[in-house]
Amino acid sequence: IAGITQAPTSQILAAGRRMTLRCTQDMRHNAMYWYRQDLGLGLRLIHYSNTAGTTGKGEVPDGYSVSRANTDDFPLTLASAVPSQTSVYFCATKGGSTNTEAFFGQGTRLTVV
Amino acid sequence: AQSVAQPEDQVNVAEGNPLTVKCTYSVSGNPYLFWYVQYPNRGLQFLLKYITGDNLVKGSYGFEAEFNKSQTSFHLKKPSALVSDSALYFCAVRDNNAGNMLTFGGGTRLMVKP
């Protein structure tokens, strides 16, 4: 079944540790995004990539990094996790032109303690 | 900069009654507007979008939304609510001058009671 796979589904992480959230898609969409979802704040864009080999900063990029070595994968790395990074993280993709909708993965629930 | 406001954190409605979930937006160019729904412990699912053309857009599960340019609004509506419609709803906007950047509102929780 075509779609977006995020891993892990959930994770408890000690503060200061490094963590990579994985996102893989098989829809060959050019654009990929990472959002975090926090109660009352909706979804906020962390980083994005319009095409393989390029990335950009979103609304809340501090403490996060991404890479886009190929079309299918868009990992999100927390270099040194802090409790404020406790959140639910969603990967999304978008193909086609500007007016097409985005598709979302099932999310990764991350708790930093 | 583009932004979206969903003024209600929660909307309560009785099953069978019409529902409205409000959304207003701000963009510098022409807006592309989207509604998504999120069920518990799930990702966001696309409901409908406005790109151009008719101001009334019909989408999945009997939902529709009306684009009002003068009021910069894109309210989500359904003539007859179901208990299964209870979920978290997000409005989003993309400025056609801002490439692929999609900005979300804070979300509105819809509670439909039997």
PDB file of C-alpha atoms in Angstrom:
ATOM      1  CA  ILE A   1       0.000   0.000   0.000  1.00  0.00           C
ATOM      2  CA  ALA A   2       1.478   3.334  -1.058  1.00  0.00           C
ATOM      3  CA  GLY A   3       2.033   5.876   1.640  1.00  0.00           C
ATOM      4  CA  ILE A   4       4.264   7.391   4.268  1.00  0.00           C
ATOM      5  CA  THR A   5       6.019   5.360   6.942  1.00  0.00           C
ATOM      6  CA  GLN A   6       7.282   6.971  10.119  1.00  0.00           C
ATOM      7  CA  ALA A   7       9.469   5.221  12.673  1.00  0.00           C
ATOM      8  CA  PRO A   8       9.459   4.784  15.546  1.00  0.00           C
ATOM      9  CA  THR A   9       5.788   5.054  16.478  1.00  0.00           C
ATOM     10  CA  SER A  10       6.722   6.293  19.913  1.00  0.00           C
ATOM     11  CA  GLN A  11       9.880   6.852  21.906  1.00  0.00           C
ATOM     12  CA  ILE A  12      10.930   7.919  25.372  1.00  0.00           C
ATOM     13  CA  LEU A  13      14.283   9.675  25.205  1.00  0.00           C
ATOM     14  CA  ALA A  14      16.636  10.941  27.867  1.00  0.00           C
ATOM     15  CA  ALA A  15      17.492  14.602  27.652  1.00  0.00           C
ATOM     16  CA  GLY A  16      20.803  15.226  25.934  1.00  0.00           C
ATOM     17  CA  ARG A  17      20.568  12.146  23.739  1.00  0.00           C
ATOM     18  CA  ARG A  18      20.629  12.211  19.962  1.00  0.00           C
ATOM     19  CA  MET A  19      17.599  10.877  18.084  1.00  0.00           C
ATOM     20  CA  THR A  20      16.652  10.469  14.444  1.00  0.00           C
ATOM     21  CA  LEU A  21      13.035  10.179  13.397  1.00  0.00           C
ATOM     22  CA  ARG A  22      12.626   8.374  10.124  1.00  0.00           C
ATOM     23  CA  CYS A  23      10.226   9.139   7.314  1.00  0.00           C
ATOM     24  CA  THR A  24       9.979   7.157   4.105  1.00  0.00           C
ATOM     25  CA  GLN A  25       7.519   7.590   1.260  1.00  0.00           C
ATOM     26  CA  ASP A  26       6.792   5.528  -1.817  1.00  0.00           C
ATOM     27  CA  MET A  27       4.646   8.043  -3.679  1.00  0.00           C
ATOM     28  CA  ARG A  28       7.608   9.740  -5.396  1.00  0.00           C
ATOM     29  CA  HIS A  29       6.459  13.116  -4.123  1.00  0.00           C
ATOM     30  CA  ASN A  30       9.004  15.885  -4.491  1.00  0.00           C
ATOM     31  CA  ALA A  31       8.080  17.903  -1.407  1.00  0.00           C
ATOM     32  CA  MET A  32       8.416  16.589   2.136  1.00  0.00           C
ATOM     33  CA  TYR A  33       7.799  18.257   5.481  1.00  0.00           C
ATOM     34  CA  TRP A  34       8.253  17.762   9.189  1.00  0.00           C
ATOM     35  CA  TYR A  35       5.678  19.205  11.581  1.00  0.00           C
ATOM     36  CA  ARG A  36       5.320  19.056  15.320  1.00  0.00           C
ATOM     37  CA  GLN A  37       1.894  19.011  16.921  1.00  0.00           C
ATOM     38  CA  ASP A  38       1.409  20.520  20.354  1.00  0.00           C
ATOM     39  CA  LEU A  39      -1.831  21.045  22.242  1.00  0.00           C
ATOM     40  CA  GLY A  40      -3.391  24.391  21.400  1.00  0.00           C
ATOM     41  CA  LEU A  41      -0.695  25.252  18.871  1.00  0.00           C
ATOM     42  CA  GLY A  42      -1.795  23.129  15.958  1.00  0.00           C
ATOM     43  CA  LEU A  43       0.901  21.933  13.581  1.00  0.00           C
ATOM     44  CA  ARG A  44       4.065  23.944  13.212  1.00  0.00           C
ATOM     45  CA  LEU A  45       6.520  23.445  10.392  1.00  0.00           C
ATOM     46  CA  ILE A  46      10.030  22.449  11.483  1.00  0.00           C
ATOM     47  CA  HIS A  47      11.842  21.849   8.198  1.00  0.00           C
ATOM     48  CA  TYR A  48      10.879  21.148   4.633  1.00  0.00           C
ATOM     49  CA  SER A  49      12.368  19.939   1.382  1.00  0.00           C
ATOM     50  CA  ASN A  50      10.958  20.914  -2.005  1.00  0.00           C
ATOM     51  CA  THR A  51      13.035  18.319  -3.822  1.00  0.00           C
ATOM     52  CA  ALA A  52      15.848  15.854  -3.206  1.00  0.00           C
ATOM     53  CA  GLY A  53      19.076  17.630  -2.335  1.00  0.00           C
ATOM     54  CA  THR A  54      17.428  20.771  -0.942  1.00  0.00           C
ATOM     55  CA  THR A  55      16.083  21.642   2.499  1.00  0.00           C
ATOM     56  CA  GLY A  56      14.695  24.720   4.196  1.00  0.00           C
ATOM     57  CA  LYS A  57      13.795  25.990   7.641  1.00  0.00           C
ATOM     58  CA  GLY A  58      10.239  26.261   8.784  1.00  0.00           C
ATOM     59  CA  GLU A  59       8.666  28.097  11.696  1.00  0.00           C
ATOM     60  CA  VAL A  60      10.427  26.211  14.529  1.00  0.00           C
ATOM     61  CA  PRO A  61      13.747  24.794  13.235  1.00  0.00           C
ATOM     62  CA  ASP A  62      15.981  25.301  16.281  1.00  0.00           C
ATOM     63  CA  GLY A  63      17.339  22.061  17.720  1.00  0.00           C
ATOM     64  CA  TYR A  64      16.448  20.058  14.627  1.00  0.00           C
ATOM     65  CA  SER A  65      18.224  19.156  11.410  1.00  0.00           C
ATOM     66  CA  VAL A  66      17.172  17.313   8.276  1.00  0.00           C
ATOM     67  CA  SER A  67      18.692  15.841   5.160  1.00  0.00           C
ATOM     68  CA  ARG A  68      17.243  14.813   1.800  1.00  0.00           C
ATOM     69  CA  ALA A  69      19.694  12.527   0.082  1.00  0.00           C
ATOM     70  CA  ASN A  70      17.024  10.983  -2.130  1.00  0.00           C
ATOM     71  CA  THR A  71      13.357  11.384  -3.016  1.00  0.00           C
ATOM     72  CA  ASP A  72      12.002   8.784  -0.605  1.00  0.00           C
ATOM     73  CA  ASP A  73      13.669   9.556   2.726  1.00  0.00           C
ATOM     74  CA  PHE A  74      13.546  12.643   4.919  1.00  0.00           C
ATOM     75  CA  PRO A  75      14.999  11.958   8.397  1.00  0.00           C
ATOM     76  CA  LEU A  76      14.661  14.470  11.223  1.00  0.00           C
ATOM     77  CA  THR A  77      17.488  14.584  13.782  1.00  0.00           C
ATOM     78  CA  LEU A  78      17.462  16.002  17.277  1.00  0.00           C
ATOM     79  CA  ALA A  79      21.145  16.496  18.068  1.00  0.00           C
ATOM     80  CA  SER A  80      20.688  16.879  21.824  1.00  0.00           C
ATOM     81  CA  ALA A  81      17.101  16.414  22.931  1.00  0.00           C
ATOM     82  CA  VAL A  82      15.460  18.746  25.457  1.00  0.00           C
ATOM     83  CA  PRO A  83      12.132  18.326  27.277  1.00  0.00           C
ATOM     84  CA  SER A  84      10.526  21.091  25.183  1.00  0.00           C
ATOM     85  CA  GLN A  85      10.902  18.804  22.186  1.00  0.00           C
ATOM     86  CA  THR A  86       8.333  16.466  23.676  1.00  0.00           C
ATOM     87  CA  SER A  87       5.677  16.413  20.990  1.00  0.00           C
ATOM     88  CA  VAL A  88       4.025  14.411  18.269  1.00  0.00           C
ATOM     89  CA  TYR A  89       5.951  14.636  15.024  1.00  0.00           C
ATOM     90  CA  PHE A  90       4.344  14.273  11.629  1.00  0.00           C
ATOM     91  CA  CYS A  91       6.007  13.774   8.304  1.00  0.00           C
ATOM     92  CA  ALA A  92       4.093  14.896   5.217  1.00  0.00           C
ATOM     93  CA  THR A  93       4.594  14.796   1.483  1.00  0.00           C
ATOM     94  CA  LYS A  94       3.181  16.663  -1.471  1.00  0.00           C
ATOM     95  CA  GLY A  95       3.431  15.979  -5.152  1.00  0.00           C
ATOM     96  CA  GLY A  96       2.432  17.854  -8.245  1.00  0.00           C
ATOM     97  CA  SER A  97       1.745  21.555  -8.353  1.00  0.00           C
ATOM     98  CA  THR A  98       1.155  24.100  -5.606  1.00  0.00           C
ATOM     99  CA  ASN A  99      -2.581  23.405  -5.431  1.00  0.00           C
ATOM    100  CA  THR A 100      -2.332  19.730  -4.496  1.00  0.00           C
ATOM    101  CA  GLU A 101      -2.932  18.557  -0.947  1.00  0.00           C
ATOM    102  CA  ALA A 102      -0.352  17.149   1.423  1.00  0.00           C
ATOM    103  CA  PHE A 103      -0.406  13.598   2.771  1.00  0.00           C
ATOM    104  CA  PHE A 104       0.549  12.800   6.348  1.00  0.00           C
ATOM    105  CA  GLY A 105       2.197   9.907   8.108  1.00  0.00           C
ATOM    106  CA  GLN A 106       0.813   8.385  11.299  1.00  0.00           C
ATOM    107  CA  GLY A 107       3.116  10.336  13.551  1.00  0.00           C
ATOM    108  CA  THR A 108       5.870   9.694  16.098  1.00  0.00           C
ATOM    109  CA  ARG A 109       5.121  10.449  19.722  1.00  0.00           C
ATOM    110  CA  LEU A 110       8.340  11.582  21.387  1.00  0.00           C
ATOM    111  CA  THR A 111       8.758  12.138  25.086  1.00  0.00           C
ATOM    112  CA  VAL A 112      11.994  13.704  26.310  1.00  0.00           C
ATOM    113  CA  VAL A 113      12.620  13.186  30.010  1.00  0.00           C
TER     114      VAL A 113
ATOM    115  CA  ALA B   1       3.486  35.981   5.904  1.00  0.00           C
ATOM    116  CA  GLN B   2       0.510  33.676   5.832  1.00  0.00           C
ATOM    117  CA  SER B   3      -1.573  32.721   8.854  1.00  0.00           C
ATOM    118  CA  VAL B   4      -4.716  30.846   9.833  1.00  0.00           C
ATOM    119  CA  ALA B   5      -7.033  31.355  12.786  1.00  0.00           C
ATOM    120  CA  GLN B   6      -9.525  28.873  14.156  1.00  0.00           C
ATOM    121  CA  PRO B   7     -11.289  30.889  16.842  1.00  0.00           C
ATOM    122  CA  GLU B   8     -13.014  27.976  18.588  1.00  0.00           C
ATOM    123  CA  ASP B   9     -11.043  25.384  20.517  1.00  0.00           C
ATOM    124  CA  GLN B  10     -14.119  23.168  20.666  1.00  0.00           C
ATOM    125  CA  VAL B  11     -17.493  22.968  18.968  1.00  0.00           C
ATOM    126  CA  ASN B  12     -20.318  20.946  20.472  1.00  0.00           C
ATOM    127  CA  VAL B  13     -23.287  19.854  18.403  1.00  0.00           C
ATOM    128  CA  ALA B  14     -26.063  17.320  18.722  1.00  0.00           C
ATOM    129  CA  GLU B  15     -26.238  14.463  16.260  1.00  0.00           C
ATOM    130  CA  GLY B  16     -28.451  15.348  13.302  1.00  0.00           C
ATOM    131  CA  ASN B  17     -27.911  19.077  13.700  1.00  0.00           C
ATOM    132  CA  PRO B  18     -25.886  21.167  11.257  1.00  0.00           C
ATOM    133  CA  LEU B  19     -22.309  21.973  12.216  1.00  0.00           C
ATOM    134  CA  THR B  20     -19.908  24.779  11.390  1.00  0.00           C
ATOM    135  CA  VAL B  21     -16.213  24.951  12.192  1.00  0.00           C
ATOM    136  CA  LYS B  22     -14.794  28.403  11.613  1.00  0.00           C
ATOM    137  CA  CYS B  23     -11.565  29.386   9.851  1.00  0.00           C
ATOM    138  CA  THR B  24     -10.150  32.725   8.782  1.00  0.00           C
ATOM    139  CA  TYR B  25      -6.894  33.282   6.952  1.00  0.00           C
ATOM    140  CA  SER B  26      -4.383  35.905   5.946  1.00  0.00           C
ATOM    141  CA  VAL B  27      -2.188  35.766   2.843  1.00  0.00           C
ATOM    142  CA  SER B  28      -0.506  38.275   0.589  1.00  0.00           C
ATOM    143  CA  GLY B  29      -1.488  36.566  -2.645  1.00  0.00           C
ATOM    144  CA  ASN B  30      -4.336  34.286  -3.628  1.00  0.00           C
ATOM    145  CA  PRO B  31      -5.012  31.535  -1.099  1.00  0.00           C
ATOM    146  CA  TYR B  32      -5.157  27.807  -1.499  1.00  0.00           C
ATOM    147  CA  LEU B  33      -7.266  26.569   1.424  1.00  0.00           C
ATOM    148  CA  PHE B  34      -7.523  23.099   2.926  1.00  0.00           C
ATOM    149  CA  TRP B  35      -9.385  21.245   5.651  1.00  0.00           C
ATOM    150  CA  TYR B  36      -7.957  18.180   7.359  1.00  0.00           C
ATOM    151  CA  VAL B  37      -9.413  15.880  10.022  1.00  0.00           C
ATOM    152  CA  GLN B  38      -7.487  13.999  12.688  1.00  0.00           C
ATOM    153  CA  TYR B  39      -8.900  11.039  14.578  1.00  0.00           C
ATOM    154  CA  PRO B  40      -7.285   9.947  17.866  1.00  0.00           C
ATOM    155  CA  ASN B  41      -3.732   8.644  17.511  1.00  0.00           C
ATOM    156  CA  ARG B  42      -3.820   9.072  13.743  1.00  0.00           C
ATOM    157  CA  GLY B  43      -2.285  11.347  11.165  1.00  0.00           C
ATOM    158  CA  LEU B  44      -4.178  14.069   9.353  1.00  0.00           C
ATOM    159  CA  GLN B  45      -6.580  13.107   6.595  1.00  0.00           C
ATOM    160  CA  PHE B  46      -7.455  15.459   3.758  1.00  0.00           C
ATOM    161  CA  LEU B  47     -11.121  16.511   3.598  1.00  0.00           C
ATOM    162  CA  LEU B  48     -11.402  19.179   0.939  1.00  0.00           C
ATOM    163  CA  LYS B  49      -9.701  22.144  -0.681  1.00  0.00           C
ATOM    164  CA  TYR B  50     -10.422  25.428  -2.399  1.00  0.00           C
ATOM    165  CA  ILE B  51      -8.134  26.429  -5.234  1.00  0.00           C
ATOM    166  CA  THR B  52     -10.295  28.461  -7.607  1.00  0.00           C
ATOM    167  CA  GLY B  53     -13.781  28.461  -9.093  1.00  0.00           C
ATOM    168  CA  ASP B  54     -16.976  27.855  -7.109  1.00  0.00           C
ATOM    169  CA  ASN B  55     -16.878  29.261  -3.626  1.00  0.00           C
ATOM    170  CA  LEU B  56     -18.709  26.228  -2.217  1.00  0.00           C
ATOM    171  CA  VAL B  57     -16.452  23.195  -2.139  1.00  0.00           C
ATOM    172  CA  LYS B  58     -17.685  19.693  -1.413  1.00  0.00           C
ATOM    173  CA  GLY B  59     -15.447  17.076   0.124  1.00  0.00           C
ATOM    174  CA  SER B  60     -15.322  13.733   1.866  1.00  0.00           C
ATOM    175  CA  TYR B  61     -17.879  12.368   4.352  1.00  0.00           C
ATOM    176  CA  GLY B  62     -20.541  14.957   3.414  1.00  0.00           C
ATOM    177  CA  PHE B  63     -18.462  17.956   4.470  1.00  0.00           C
ATOM    178  CA  GLU B  64     -18.379  21.184   2.531  1.00  0.00           C
ATOM    179  CA  ALA B  65     -16.729  24.560   2.958  1.00  0.00           C
ATOM    180  CA  GLU B  66     -17.488  28.030   1.691  1.00  0.00           C
ATOM    181  CA  PHE B  67     -14.744  30.367   0.548  1.00  0.00           C
ATOM    182  CA  ASN B  68     -15.532  34.016   1.299  1.00  0.00           C
ATOM    183  CA  LYS B  69     -12.880  36.329  -0.042  1.00  0.00           C
ATOM    184  CA  SER B  70     -14.286  39.527   1.456  1.00  0.00           C
ATOM    185  CA  GLN B  71     -14.364  37.994   4.929  1.00  0.00           C
ATOM    186  CA  THR B  72     -11.157  35.961   4.340  1.00  0.00           C
ATOM    187  CA  SER B  73     -12.973  32.921   5.693  1.00  0.00           C
ATOM    188  CA  PHE B  74     -13.247  29.247   4.818  1.00  0.00           C
ATOM    189  CA  HIS B  75     -15.721  27.733   7.269  1.00  0.00           C
ATOM    190  CA  LEU B  76     -16.297  23.977   7.291  1.00  0.00           C
ATOM    191  CA  LYS B  77     -19.903  22.835   7.314  1.00  0.00           C
ATOM    192  CA  LYS B  78     -22.030  19.723   7.337  1.00  0.00           C
ATOM    193  CA  PRO B  79     -25.835  19.701   7.147  1.00  0.00           C
ATOM    194  CA  SER B  80     -26.326  16.815   9.586  1.00  0.00           C
ATOM    195  CA  ALA B  81     -23.643  15.828  12.089  1.00  0.00           C
ATOM    196  CA  LEU B  82     -22.809  12.247  13.012  1.00  0.00           C
ATOM    197  CA  VAL B  83     -21.271  11.014  16.257  1.00  0.00           C
ATOM    198  CA  SER B  84     -18.476   9.568  14.119  1.00  0.00           C
ATOM    199  CA  ASP B  85     -17.608  13.100  12.950  1.00  0.00           C
ATOM    200  CA  SER B  86     -16.163  13.786  16.396  1.00  0.00           C
ATOM    201  CA  ALA B  87     -12.494  14.558  15.798  1.00  0.00           C
ATOM    202  CA  LEU B  88      -9.934  17.350  15.586  1.00  0.00           C
ATOM    203  CA  TYR B  89     -10.250  19.570  12.516  1.00  0.00           C
ATOM    204  CA  PHE B  90      -7.505  21.705  11.039  1.00  0.00           C
ATOM    205  CA  CYS B  91      -7.751  24.496   8.509  1.00  0.00           C
ATOM    206  CA  ALA B  92      -4.645  25.264   6.444  1.00  0.00           C
ATOM    207  CA  VAL B  93      -3.597  27.849   3.883  1.00  0.00           C
ATOM    208  CA  ARG B  94      -0.982  28.030   1.205  1.00  0.00           C
ATOM    209  CA  ASP B  95      -0.203  31.350  -0.438  1.00  0.00           C
ATOM    210  CA  ASN B  96       0.134  30.836  -4.166  1.00  0.00           C
ATOM    211  CA  ASN B  97       3.104  33.212  -4.008  1.00  0.00           C
ATOM    212  CA  ALA B  98       4.811  31.242  -1.242  1.00  0.00           C
ATOM    213  CA  GLY B  99       5.597  27.989  -2.975  1.00  0.00           C
ATOM    214  CA  ASN B 100       4.843  24.842  -1.042  1.00  0.00           C
ATOM    215  CA  MET B 101       4.621  26.291   2.462  1.00  0.00           C
ATOM    216  CA  LEU B 102       1.436  25.155   4.244  1.00  0.00           C
ATOM    217  CA  THR B 103       0.360  26.922   7.435  1.00  0.00           C
ATOM    218  CA  PHE B 104      -2.119  25.350   9.857  1.00  0.00           C
ATOM    219  CA  GLY B 105      -4.569  26.778  12.327  1.00  0.00           C
ATOM    220  CA  GLY B 106      -4.562  25.654  15.941  1.00  0.00           C
ATOM    221  CA  GLY B 107      -7.291  23.093  15.391  1.00  0.00           C
ATOM    222  CA  THR B 108     -10.896  22.789  16.563  1.00  0.00           C
ATOM    223  CA  ARG B 109     -12.199  19.786  18.414  1.00  0.00           C
ATOM    224  CA  LEU B 110     -15.661  18.792  17.228  1.00  0.00           C
ATOM    225  CA  MET B 111     -17.808  16.880  19.687  1.00  0.00           C
ATOM    226  CA  VAL B 112     -21.025  15.405  18.344  1.00  0.00           C
ATOM    227  CA  LYS B 113     -23.307  14.056  21.048  1.00  0.00           C
ATOM    228  CA  PRO B 114     -26.043  11.473  20.502  1.00  0.00           C
TER     229      PRO B 114
END
